[in-house]
């Protein structure tokens, strides 16, 4: 058992950082305290050098467009599934005809006024609208799941 220098708790030696410079090979801080310190140091460095990180991110995005696209697609699919879970059952389906093919499903304003709401809320992209619906207090009162055909009918 060893006492952490940062938090003062006694912990098993396996829960301490490895420190090669020390004779015993075990650092003074436990892994949890070390992680917290490193997180804080990384954030401080990030806020001190925002342009460096912006440049690195932009260049990574340019070099890896297929990874970026795949990640965005995955996140949008997760967001849609979260919204459909809020509005319907485990298996999303059209409230009118029962269509279950995900690529045909969309969100419909029950009482109309979708364009007015979009302008009022300044929601220009579908992902921002889906986030808004997901975070609404009681979305089942205003929105429903419809397939594209039923939504246009």
PDB file of N, CA and C in Angstrom, residues 22-101:
ATOM      1  N   UNK A  22      12.349   6.915 -10.874  1.00  0.00           N
ATOM      2  CA  UNK A  22      12.388   6.648  -9.434  1.00  0.00           C
ATOM      3  C   UNK A  22      12.927   5.244  -9.212  1.00  0.00           C
ATOM      4  N   UNK A  23      13.676   5.057  -8.137  1.00  0.00           N
ATOM      5  CA  UNK A  23      14.305   3.775  -7.848  1.00  0.00           C
ATOM      6  C   UNK A  23      13.284   2.639  -7.731  1.00  0.00           C
ATOM      7  N   UNK A  24      12.148   2.917  -7.079  1.00  0.00           N
ATOM      8  CA  UNK A  24      11.128   1.876  -6.882  1.00  0.00           C
ATOM      9  C   UNK A  24      10.323   1.622  -8.156  1.00  0.00           C
ATOM     10  N   UNK A  25      10.329   2.560  -9.097  1.00  0.00           N
ATOM     11  CA  UNK A  25       9.574   2.403 -10.336  1.00  0.00           C
ATOM     12  C   UNK A  25       8.111   2.803 -10.214  1.00  0.00           C
ATOM     13  N   UNK A  26       7.721   3.293  -9.042  1.00  0.00           N
ATOM     14  CA  UNK A  26       6.337   3.704  -8.795  1.00  0.00           C
ATOM     15  C   UNK A  26       6.318   5.196  -8.514  1.00  0.00           C
ATOM     16  N   UNK A  27       5.430   5.910  -9.203  1.00  0.00           N
ATOM     17  CA  UNK A  27       5.331   7.352  -9.045  1.00  0.00           C
ATOM     18  C   UNK A  27       4.688   7.763  -7.736  1.00  0.00           C
ATOM     19  N   UNK A  28       4.694   9.070  -7.468  1.00  0.00           N
ATOM     20  CA  UNK A  28       4.154   9.600  -6.218  1.00  0.00           C
ATOM     21  C   UNK A  28       2.639   9.762  -6.260  1.00  0.00           C
ATOM     22  N   UNK A  29       2.075   9.892  -7.471  1.00  0.00           N
ATOM     23  CA  UNK A  29       0.645  10.132  -7.607  1.00  0.00           C
ATOM     24  C   UNK A  29      -0.069   8.889  -8.141  1.00  0.00           C
ATOM     25  N   UNK A  30      -1.298   8.696  -7.679  1.00  0.00           N
ATOM     26  CA  UNK A  30      -2.090   7.587  -8.194  1.00  0.00           C
ATOM     27  C   UNK A  30      -2.506   7.883  -9.642  1.00  0.00           C
ATOM     28  N   UNK A  31      -2.956   6.876 -10.335  1.00  0.00           N
ATOM     29  CA  UNK A  31      -3.312   7.017 -11.746  1.00  0.00           C
ATOM     30  C   UNK A  31      -4.430   8.035 -11.932  1.00  0.00           C
ATOM     31  N   UNK A  32      -5.437   8.029 -11.049  1.00  0.00           N
ATOM     32  CA  UNK A  32      -6.558   8.968 -11.163  1.00  0.00           C
ATOM     33  C   UNK A  32      -6.083  10.412 -11.057  1.00  0.00           C
ATOM     34  N   UNK A  33      -5.246  10.712 -10.083  1.00  0.00           N
ATOM     35  CA  UNK A  33      -4.722  12.067  -9.909  1.00  0.00           C
ATOM     36  C   UNK A  33      -3.829  12.460 -11.086  1.00  0.00           C
ATOM     37  N   UNK A  34      -3.049  11.503 -11.567  1.00  0.00           N
ATOM     38  CA  UNK A  34      -2.172  11.770 -12.712  1.00  0.00           C
ATOM     39  C   UNK A  34      -2.998  12.097 -13.963  1.00  0.00           C
ATOM     40  N   UNK A  35      -4.079  11.337 -14.182  1.00  0.00           N
ATOM     41  CA  UNK A  35      -4.946  11.607 -15.331  1.00  0.00           C
ATOM     42  C   UNK A  35      -5.600  12.978 -15.226  1.00  0.00           C
ATOM     43  N   UNK A  36      -6.065  13.328 -14.033  1.00  0.00           N
ATOM     44  CA  UNK A  36      -6.690  14.640 -13.823  1.00  0.00           C
ATOM     45  C   UNK A  36      -5.685  15.761 -14.097  1.00  0.00           C
ATOM     46  N   UNK A  37      -4.457  15.578 -13.623  1.00  0.00           N
ATOM     47  CA  UNK A  37      -3.414  16.573 -13.860  1.00  0.00           C
ATOM     48  C   UNK A  37      -3.112  16.712 -15.352  1.00  0.00           C
ATOM     49  N   UNK A  38      -2.994  15.590 -16.047  1.00  0.00           N
ATOM     50  CA  UNK A  38      -2.677  15.617 -17.478  1.00  0.00           C
ATOM     51  C   UNK A  38      -3.817  16.242 -18.279  1.00  0.00           C
ATOM     52  N   UNK A  39      -5.073  15.946 -17.899  1.00  0.00           N
ATOM     53  CA  UNK A  39      -6.224  16.545 -18.575  1.00  0.00           C
ATOM     54  C   UNK A  39      -6.192  18.060 -18.437  1.00  0.00           C
ATOM     55  N   UNK A  40      -5.938  18.523 -17.213  1.00  0.00           N
ATOM     56  CA  UNK A  40      -5.879  19.958 -16.957  1.00  0.00           C
ATOM     57  C   UNK A  40      -4.730  20.609 -17.729  1.00  0.00           C
ATOM     58  N   UNK A  41      -3.582  19.958 -17.755  1.00  0.00           N
ATOM     59  CA  UNK A  41      -2.425  20.490 -18.480  1.00  0.00           C
ATOM     60  C   UNK A  41      -2.717  20.552 -19.981  1.00  0.00           C
ATOM     61  N   UNK A  42      -3.381  19.529 -20.512  1.00  0.00           N
ATOM     62  CA  UNK A  42      -3.708  19.511 -21.938  1.00  0.00           C
ATOM     63  C   UNK A  42      -4.695  20.622 -22.288  1.00  0.00           C
ATOM     64  N   UNK A  43      -5.694  20.831 -21.424  1.00  0.00           N
ATOM     65  CA  UNK A  43      -6.653  21.911 -21.667  1.00  0.00           C
ATOM     66  C   UNK A  43      -5.975  23.274 -21.613  1.00  0.00           C
ATOM     67  N   UNK A  44      -5.091  23.463 -20.644  1.00  0.00           N
ATOM     68  CA  UNK A  44      -4.361  24.739 -20.554  1.00  0.00           C
ATOM     69  C   UNK A  44      -3.536  24.977 -21.812  1.00  0.00           C
ATOM     70  N   UNK A  45      -2.880  23.934 -22.295  1.00  0.00           N
ATOM     71  CA  UNK A  45      -2.084  24.062 -23.520  1.00  0.00           C
ATOM     72  C   UNK A  45      -2.976  24.377 -24.715  1.00  0.00           C
ATOM     73  N   UNK A  46      -4.142  23.718 -24.772  1.00  0.00           N
ATOM     74  CA  UNK A  46      -5.088  23.953 -25.871  1.00  0.00           C
ATOM     75  C   UNK A  46      -5.552  25.407 -25.878  1.00  0.00           C
ATOM     76  N   UNK A  47      -5.937  25.931 -24.706  1.00  0.00           N
ATOM     77  CA  UNK A  47      -6.425  27.307 -24.641  1.00  0.00           C
ATOM     78  C   UNK A  47      -5.314  28.322 -24.881  1.00  0.00           C
ATOM     79  N   UNK A  48      -4.077  27.955 -24.586  1.00  0.00           N
ATOM     80  CA  UNK A  48      -2.942  28.853 -24.831  1.00  0.00           C
ATOM     81  C   UNK A  48      -2.534  28.859 -26.301  1.00  0.00           C
ATOM     82  N   UNK A  49      -2.858  27.778 -27.051  1.00  0.00           N
ATOM     83  CA  UNK A  49      -2.434  27.660 -28.452  1.00  0.00           C
ATOM     84  C   UNK A  49      -3.596  27.240 -29.367  1.00  0.00           C
ATOM     85  N   UNK A  50      -4.691  27.995 -29.421  1.00  0.00           N
ATOM     86  CA  UNK A  50      -5.849  27.548 -30.205  1.00  0.00           C
ATOM     87  C   UNK A  50      -5.568  27.472 -31.702  1.00  0.00           C
ATOM     88  N   UNK A  51      -4.749  28.369 -32.218  1.00  0.00           N
ATOM     89  CA  UNK A  51      -4.464  28.377 -33.661  1.00  0.00           C
ATOM     90  C   UNK A  51      -3.719  27.116 -34.094  1.00  0.00           C
ATOM     91  N   UNK A  52      -2.835  26.642 -33.241  1.00  0.00           N
ATOM     92  CA  UNK A  52      -2.079  25.431 -33.549  1.00  0.00           C
ATOM     93  C   UNK A  52      -3.036  24.238 -33.695  1.00  0.00           C
ATOM     94  N   UNK A  53      -4.016  24.152 -32.797  1.00  0.00           N
ATOM     95  CA  UNK A  53      -4.972  23.049 -32.846  1.00  0.00           C
ATOM     96  C   UNK A  53      -5.928  23.180 -34.027  1.00  0.00           C
ATOM     97  N   UNK A  54      -6.330  24.419 -34.323  1.00  0.00           N
ATOM     98  CA  UNK A  54      -7.207  24.640 -35.479  1.00  0.00           C
ATOM     99  C   UNK A  54      -6.508  24.227 -36.770  1.00  0.00           C
ATOM    100  N   UNK A  55      -5.232  24.606 -36.889  1.00  0.00           N
ATOM    101  CA  UNK A  55      -4.463  24.236 -38.081  1.00  0.00           C
ATOM    102  C   UNK A  55      -4.325  22.726 -38.190  1.00  0.00           C
ATOM    103  N   UNK A  56      -4.008  22.074 -37.055  1.00  0.00           N
ATOM    104  CA  UNK A  56      -3.845  20.625 -37.059  1.00  0.00           C
ATOM    105  C   UNK A  56      -5.156  19.925 -37.433  1.00  0.00           C
ATOM    106  N   UNK A  57      -6.267  20.405 -36.875  1.00  0.00           N
ATOM    107  CA  UNK A  57      -7.563  19.804 -37.189  1.00  0.00           C
ATOM    108  C   UNK A  57      -7.938  19.996 -38.654  1.00  0.00           C
ATOM    109  N   UNK A  58      -7.739  21.216 -39.159  1.00  0.00           N
ATOM    110  CA  UNK A  58      -8.062  21.475 -40.572  1.00  0.00           C
ATOM    111  C   UNK A  58      -7.247  20.591 -41.503  1.00  0.00           C
ATOM    112  N   UNK A  59      -5.964  20.477 -41.220  1.00  0.00           N
ATOM    113  CA  UNK A  59      -5.119  19.665 -42.096  1.00  0.00           C
ATOM    114  C   UNK A  59      -5.500  18.184 -42.001  1.00  0.00           C
ATOM    115  N   UNK A  60      -5.885  17.715 -40.812  1.00  0.00           N
ATOM    116  CA  UNK A  60      -6.322  16.327 -40.678  1.00  0.00           C
ATOM    117  C   UNK A  60      -7.607  16.099 -41.465  1.00  0.00           C
ATOM    118  N   UNK A  61      -8.552  17.053 -41.378  1.00  0.00           N
ATOM    119  CA  UNK A  61      -9.803  16.932 -42.134  1.00  0.00           C
ATOM    120  C   UNK A  61      -9.536  16.863 -43.638  1.00  0.00           C
ATOM    121  N   UNK A  62      -8.588  17.663 -44.112  1.00  0.00           N
ATOM    122  CA  UNK A  62      -8.263  17.662 -45.550  1.00  0.00           C
ATOM    123  C   UNK A  62      -7.618  16.352 -45.980  1.00  0.00           C
ATOM    124  N   UNK A  63      -6.801  15.766 -45.109  1.00  0.00           N
ATOM    125  CA  UNK A  63      -6.130  14.515 -45.444  1.00  0.00           C
ATOM    126  C   UNK A  63      -7.049  13.298 -45.326  1.00  0.00           C
ATOM    127  N   UNK A  64      -8.112  13.389 -44.519  1.00  0.00           N
ATOM    128  CA  UNK A  64      -8.971  12.236 -44.237  1.00  0.00           C
ATOM    129  C   UNK A  64     -10.454  12.523 -44.492  1.00  0.00           C
ATOM    130  N   UNK A  65     -10.829  12.939 -45.702  1.00  0.00           N
ATOM    131  CA  UNK A  65     -12.244  13.278 -45.929  1.00  0.00           C
ATOM    132  C   UNK A  65     -13.187  12.086 -45.782  1.00  0.00           C
ATOM    133  N   UNK A  66     -12.712  10.885 -46.123  1.00  0.00           N
ATOM    134  CA  UNK A  66     -13.592   9.715 -46.024  1.00  0.00           C
ATOM    135  C   UNK A  66     -13.874   9.365 -44.560  1.00  0.00           C
ATOM    136  N   UNK A  67     -12.890   9.532 -43.679  1.00  0.00           N
ATOM    137  CA  UNK A  67     -13.106   9.276 -42.253  1.00  0.00           C
ATOM    138  C   UNK A  67     -14.062  10.311 -41.654  1.00  0.00           C
ATOM    139  N   UNK A  68     -13.897  11.556 -42.070  1.00  0.00           N
ATOM    140  CA  UNK A  68     -14.770  12.623 -41.578  1.00  0.00           C
ATOM    141  C   UNK A  68     -16.212  12.352 -42.002  1.00  0.00           C
ATOM    142  N   UNK A  69     -16.393  12.009 -43.263  1.00  0.00           N
ATOM    143  CA  UNK A  69     -17.725  11.728 -43.783  1.00  0.00           C
ATOM    144  C   UNK A  69     -18.355  10.526 -43.072  1.00  0.00           C
ATOM    145  N   UNK A  70     -17.577   9.476 -42.866  1.00  0.00           N
ATOM    146  CA  UNK A  70     -18.086   8.282 -42.188  1.00  0.00           C
ATOM    147  C   UNK A  70     -18.476   8.610 -40.744  1.00  0.00           C
ATOM    148  N   UNK A  71     -17.666   9.411 -40.070  1.00  0.00           N
ATOM    149  CA  UNK A  71     -17.959   9.795 -38.689  1.00  0.00           C
ATOM    150  C   UNK A  71     -19.235  10.625 -38.619  1.00  0.00           C
ATOM    151  N   UNK A  72     -19.371  11.599 -39.510  1.00  0.00           N
ATOM    152  CA  UNK A  72     -20.573  12.441 -39.525  1.00  0.00           C
ATOM    153  C   UNK A  72     -21.819  11.621 -39.823  1.00  0.00           C
ATOM    154  N   UNK A  73     -21.690  10.691 -40.757  1.00  0.00           N
ATOM    155  CA  UNK A  73     -22.820   9.828 -41.108  1.00  0.00           C
ATOM    156  C   UNK A  73     -23.237   8.973 -39.915  1.00  0.00           C
ATOM    157  N   UNK A  74     -22.252   8.432 -39.212  1.00  0.00           N
ATOM    158  CA  UNK A  74     -22.526   7.604 -38.035  1.00  0.00           C
ATOM    159  C   UNK A  74     -23.206   8.425 -36.942  1.00  0.00           C
ATOM    160  N   UNK A  75     -22.700   9.630 -36.695  1.00  0.00           N
ATOM    161  CA  UNK A  75     -23.276  10.494 -35.672  1.00  0.00           C
ATOM    162  C   UNK A  75     -24.701  10.903 -36.029  1.00  0.00           C
ATOM    163  N   UNK A  76     -24.954  11.187 -37.309  1.00  0.00           N
ATOM    164  CA  UNK A  76     -26.299  11.566 -37.737  1.00  0.00           C
ATOM    165  C   UNK A  76     -27.250  10.388 -37.568  1.00  0.00           C
ATOM    166  N   UNK A  77     -26.787   9.186 -37.869  1.00  0.00           N
ATOM    167  CA  UNK A  77     -27.620   7.988 -37.696  1.00  0.00           C
ATOM    168  C   UNK A  77     -27.951   7.775 -36.222  1.00  0.00           C
ATOM    169  N   UNK A  78     -26.970   7.977 -35.338  1.00  0.00           N
ATOM    170  CA  UNK A  78     -27.210   7.860 -33.898  1.00  0.00           C
ATOM    171  C   UNK A  78     -28.211   8.906 -33.425  1.00  0.00           C
ATOM    172  N   UNK A  79     -28.086  10.129 -33.950  1.00  0.00           N
ATOM    173  CA  UNK A  79     -29.007  11.199 -33.586  1.00  0.00           C
ATOM    174  C   UNK A  79     -30.429  10.882 -34.036  1.00  0.00           C
ATOM    175  N   UNK A  80     -30.562  10.395 -35.266  1.00  0.00           N
ATOM    176  CA  UNK A  80     -31.884  10.016 -35.775  1.00  0.00           C
ATOM    177  C   UNK A  80     -32.502   8.920 -34.920  1.00  0.00           C
ATOM    178  N   UNK A  81     -31.706   7.916 -34.567  1.00  0.00           N
ATOM    179  CA  UNK A  81     -32.219   6.821 -33.751  1.00  0.00           C
ATOM    180  C   UNK A  81     -32.663   7.333 -32.375  1.00  0.00           C
ATOM    181  N   UNK A  82     -31.935   8.286 -31.822  1.00  0.00           N
ATOM    182  CA  UNK A  82     -32.321   8.862 -30.526  1.00  0.00           C
ATOM    183  C   UNK A  82     -33.649   9.611 -30.644  1.00  0.00           C
ATOM    184  N   UNK A  83     -33.813  10.364 -31.727  1.00  0.00           N
ATOM    185  CA  UNK A  83     -35.063  11.109 -31.941  1.00  0.00           C
ATOM    186  C   UNK A  83     -36.213  10.148 -32.174  1.00  0.00           C
ATOM    187  N   UNK A  84     -35.984   9.138 -32.989  1.00  0.00           N
ATOM    188  CA  UNK A  84     -37.053   8.169 -33.256  1.00  0.00           C
ATOM    189  C   UNK A  84     -37.425   7.409 -31.995  1.00  0.00           C
ATOM    190  N   UNK A  85     -36.464   7.161 -31.120  1.00  0.00           N
ATOM    191  CA  UNK A  85     -36.767   6.494 -29.854  1.00  0.00           C
ATOM    192  C   UNK A  85     -37.642   7.382 -28.972  1.00  0.00           C
ATOM    193  N   UNK A  86     -37.405   8.694 -29.024  1.00  0.00           N
ATOM    194  CA  UNK A  86     -38.213   9.633 -28.246  1.00  0.00           C
ATOM    195  C   UNK A  86     -39.633   9.717 -28.817  1.00  0.00           C
ATOM    196  N   UNK A  87     -39.749   9.706 -30.137  1.00  0.00           N
ATOM    197  CA  UNK A  87     -41.051   9.884 -30.783  1.00  0.00           C
ATOM    198  C   UNK A  87     -41.850   8.600 -30.961  1.00  0.00           C
ATOM    199  N   UNK A  88     -41.186   7.468 -30.969  1.00  0.00           N
ATOM    200  CA  UNK A  88     -41.904   6.231 -31.254  1.00  0.00           C
ATOM    201  C   UNK A  88     -41.438   5.070 -30.398  1.00  0.00           C
ATOM    202  N   UNK A  89     -41.560   3.890 -30.982  1.00  0.00           N
ATOM    203  CA  UNK A  89     -41.178   2.658 -30.304  1.00  0.00           C
ATOM    204  C   UNK A  89     -39.698   2.364 -30.543  1.00  0.00           C
ATOM    205  N   UNK A  90     -39.290   1.140 -30.160  1.00  0.00           N
ATOM    206  CA  UNK A  90     -37.909   0.723 -30.393  1.00  0.00           C
ATOM    207  C   UNK A  90     -37.609   0.645 -31.883  1.00  0.00           C
ATOM    208  N   UNK A  91     -38.577   0.166 -32.648  1.00  0.00           N
ATOM    209  CA  UNK A  91     -38.420   0.091 -34.109  1.00  0.00           C
ATOM    210  C   UNK A  91     -39.172   1.268 -34.714  1.00  0.00           C
ATOM    211  N   UNK A  92     -38.454   2.226 -35.325  1.00  0.00           N
ATOM    212  CA  UNK A  92     -39.138   3.380 -35.888  1.00  0.00           C
ATOM    213  C   UNK A  92     -40.003   2.977 -37.080  1.00  0.00           C
ATOM    214  N   UNK A  93     -41.209   3.543 -37.135  1.00  0.00           N
ATOM    215  CA  UNK A  93     -42.113   3.251 -38.243  1.00  0.00           C
ATOM    216  C   UNK A  93     -43.004   4.454 -38.501  1.00  0.00           C
ATOM    217  N   UNK A  94     -43.536   4.511 -39.691  1.00  0.00           N
ATOM    218  CA  UNK A  94     -44.427   5.593 -40.098  1.00  0.00           C
ATOM    219  C   UNK A  94     -45.739   5.474 -39.311  1.00  0.00           C
ATOM    220  N   UNK A  95     -46.203   6.589 -38.759  1.00  0.00           N
ATOM    221  CA  UNK A  95     -47.455   6.580 -37.999  1.00  0.00           C
ATOM    222  C   UNK A  95     -48.670   6.379 -38.885  1.00  0.00           C
ATOM    223  N   UNK A  96     -48.527   6.583 -40.188  1.00  0.00           N
ATOM    224  CA  UNK A  96     -49.656   6.477 -41.105  1.00  0.00           C
ATOM    225  C   UNK A  96     -49.740   5.086 -41.742  1.00  0.00           C
ATOM    226  N   UNK A  97     -48.690   4.675 -42.429  1.00  0.00           N
ATOM    227  CA  UNK A  97     -48.740   3.420 -43.187  1.00  0.00           C
ATOM    228  C   UNK A  97     -47.929   2.281 -42.551  1.00  0.00           C
ATOM    229  N   UNK A  98     -47.084   2.583 -41.553  1.00  0.00           N
ATOM    230  CA  UNK A  98     -46.308   1.545 -40.889  1.00  0.00           C
ATOM    231  C   UNK A  98     -44.982   1.214 -41.550  1.00  0.00           C
ATOM    232  N   UNK A  99     -44.542   2.019 -42.516  1.00  0.00           N
ATOM    233  CA  UNK A  99     -43.255   1.807 -43.200  1.00  0.00           C
ATOM    234  C   UNK A  99     -42.121   1.808 -42.169  1.00  0.00           C
ATOM    235  N   UNK A 100     -41.199   0.832 -42.266  1.00  0.00           N
ATOM    236  CA  UNK A 100     -40.097   0.731 -41.307  1.00  0.00           C
ATOM    237  C   UNK A 100     -38.725   0.958 -41.938  1.00  0.00           C
ATOM    238  N   UNK A 101     -38.648   1.155 -43.251  1.00  0.00           N
ATOM    239  CA  UNK A 101     -37.363   1.402 -43.921  1.00  0.00           C
ATOM    240  C   UNK A 101     -36.835   2.761 -43.474  1.00  0.00           C
TER     241      UNK A 101
END
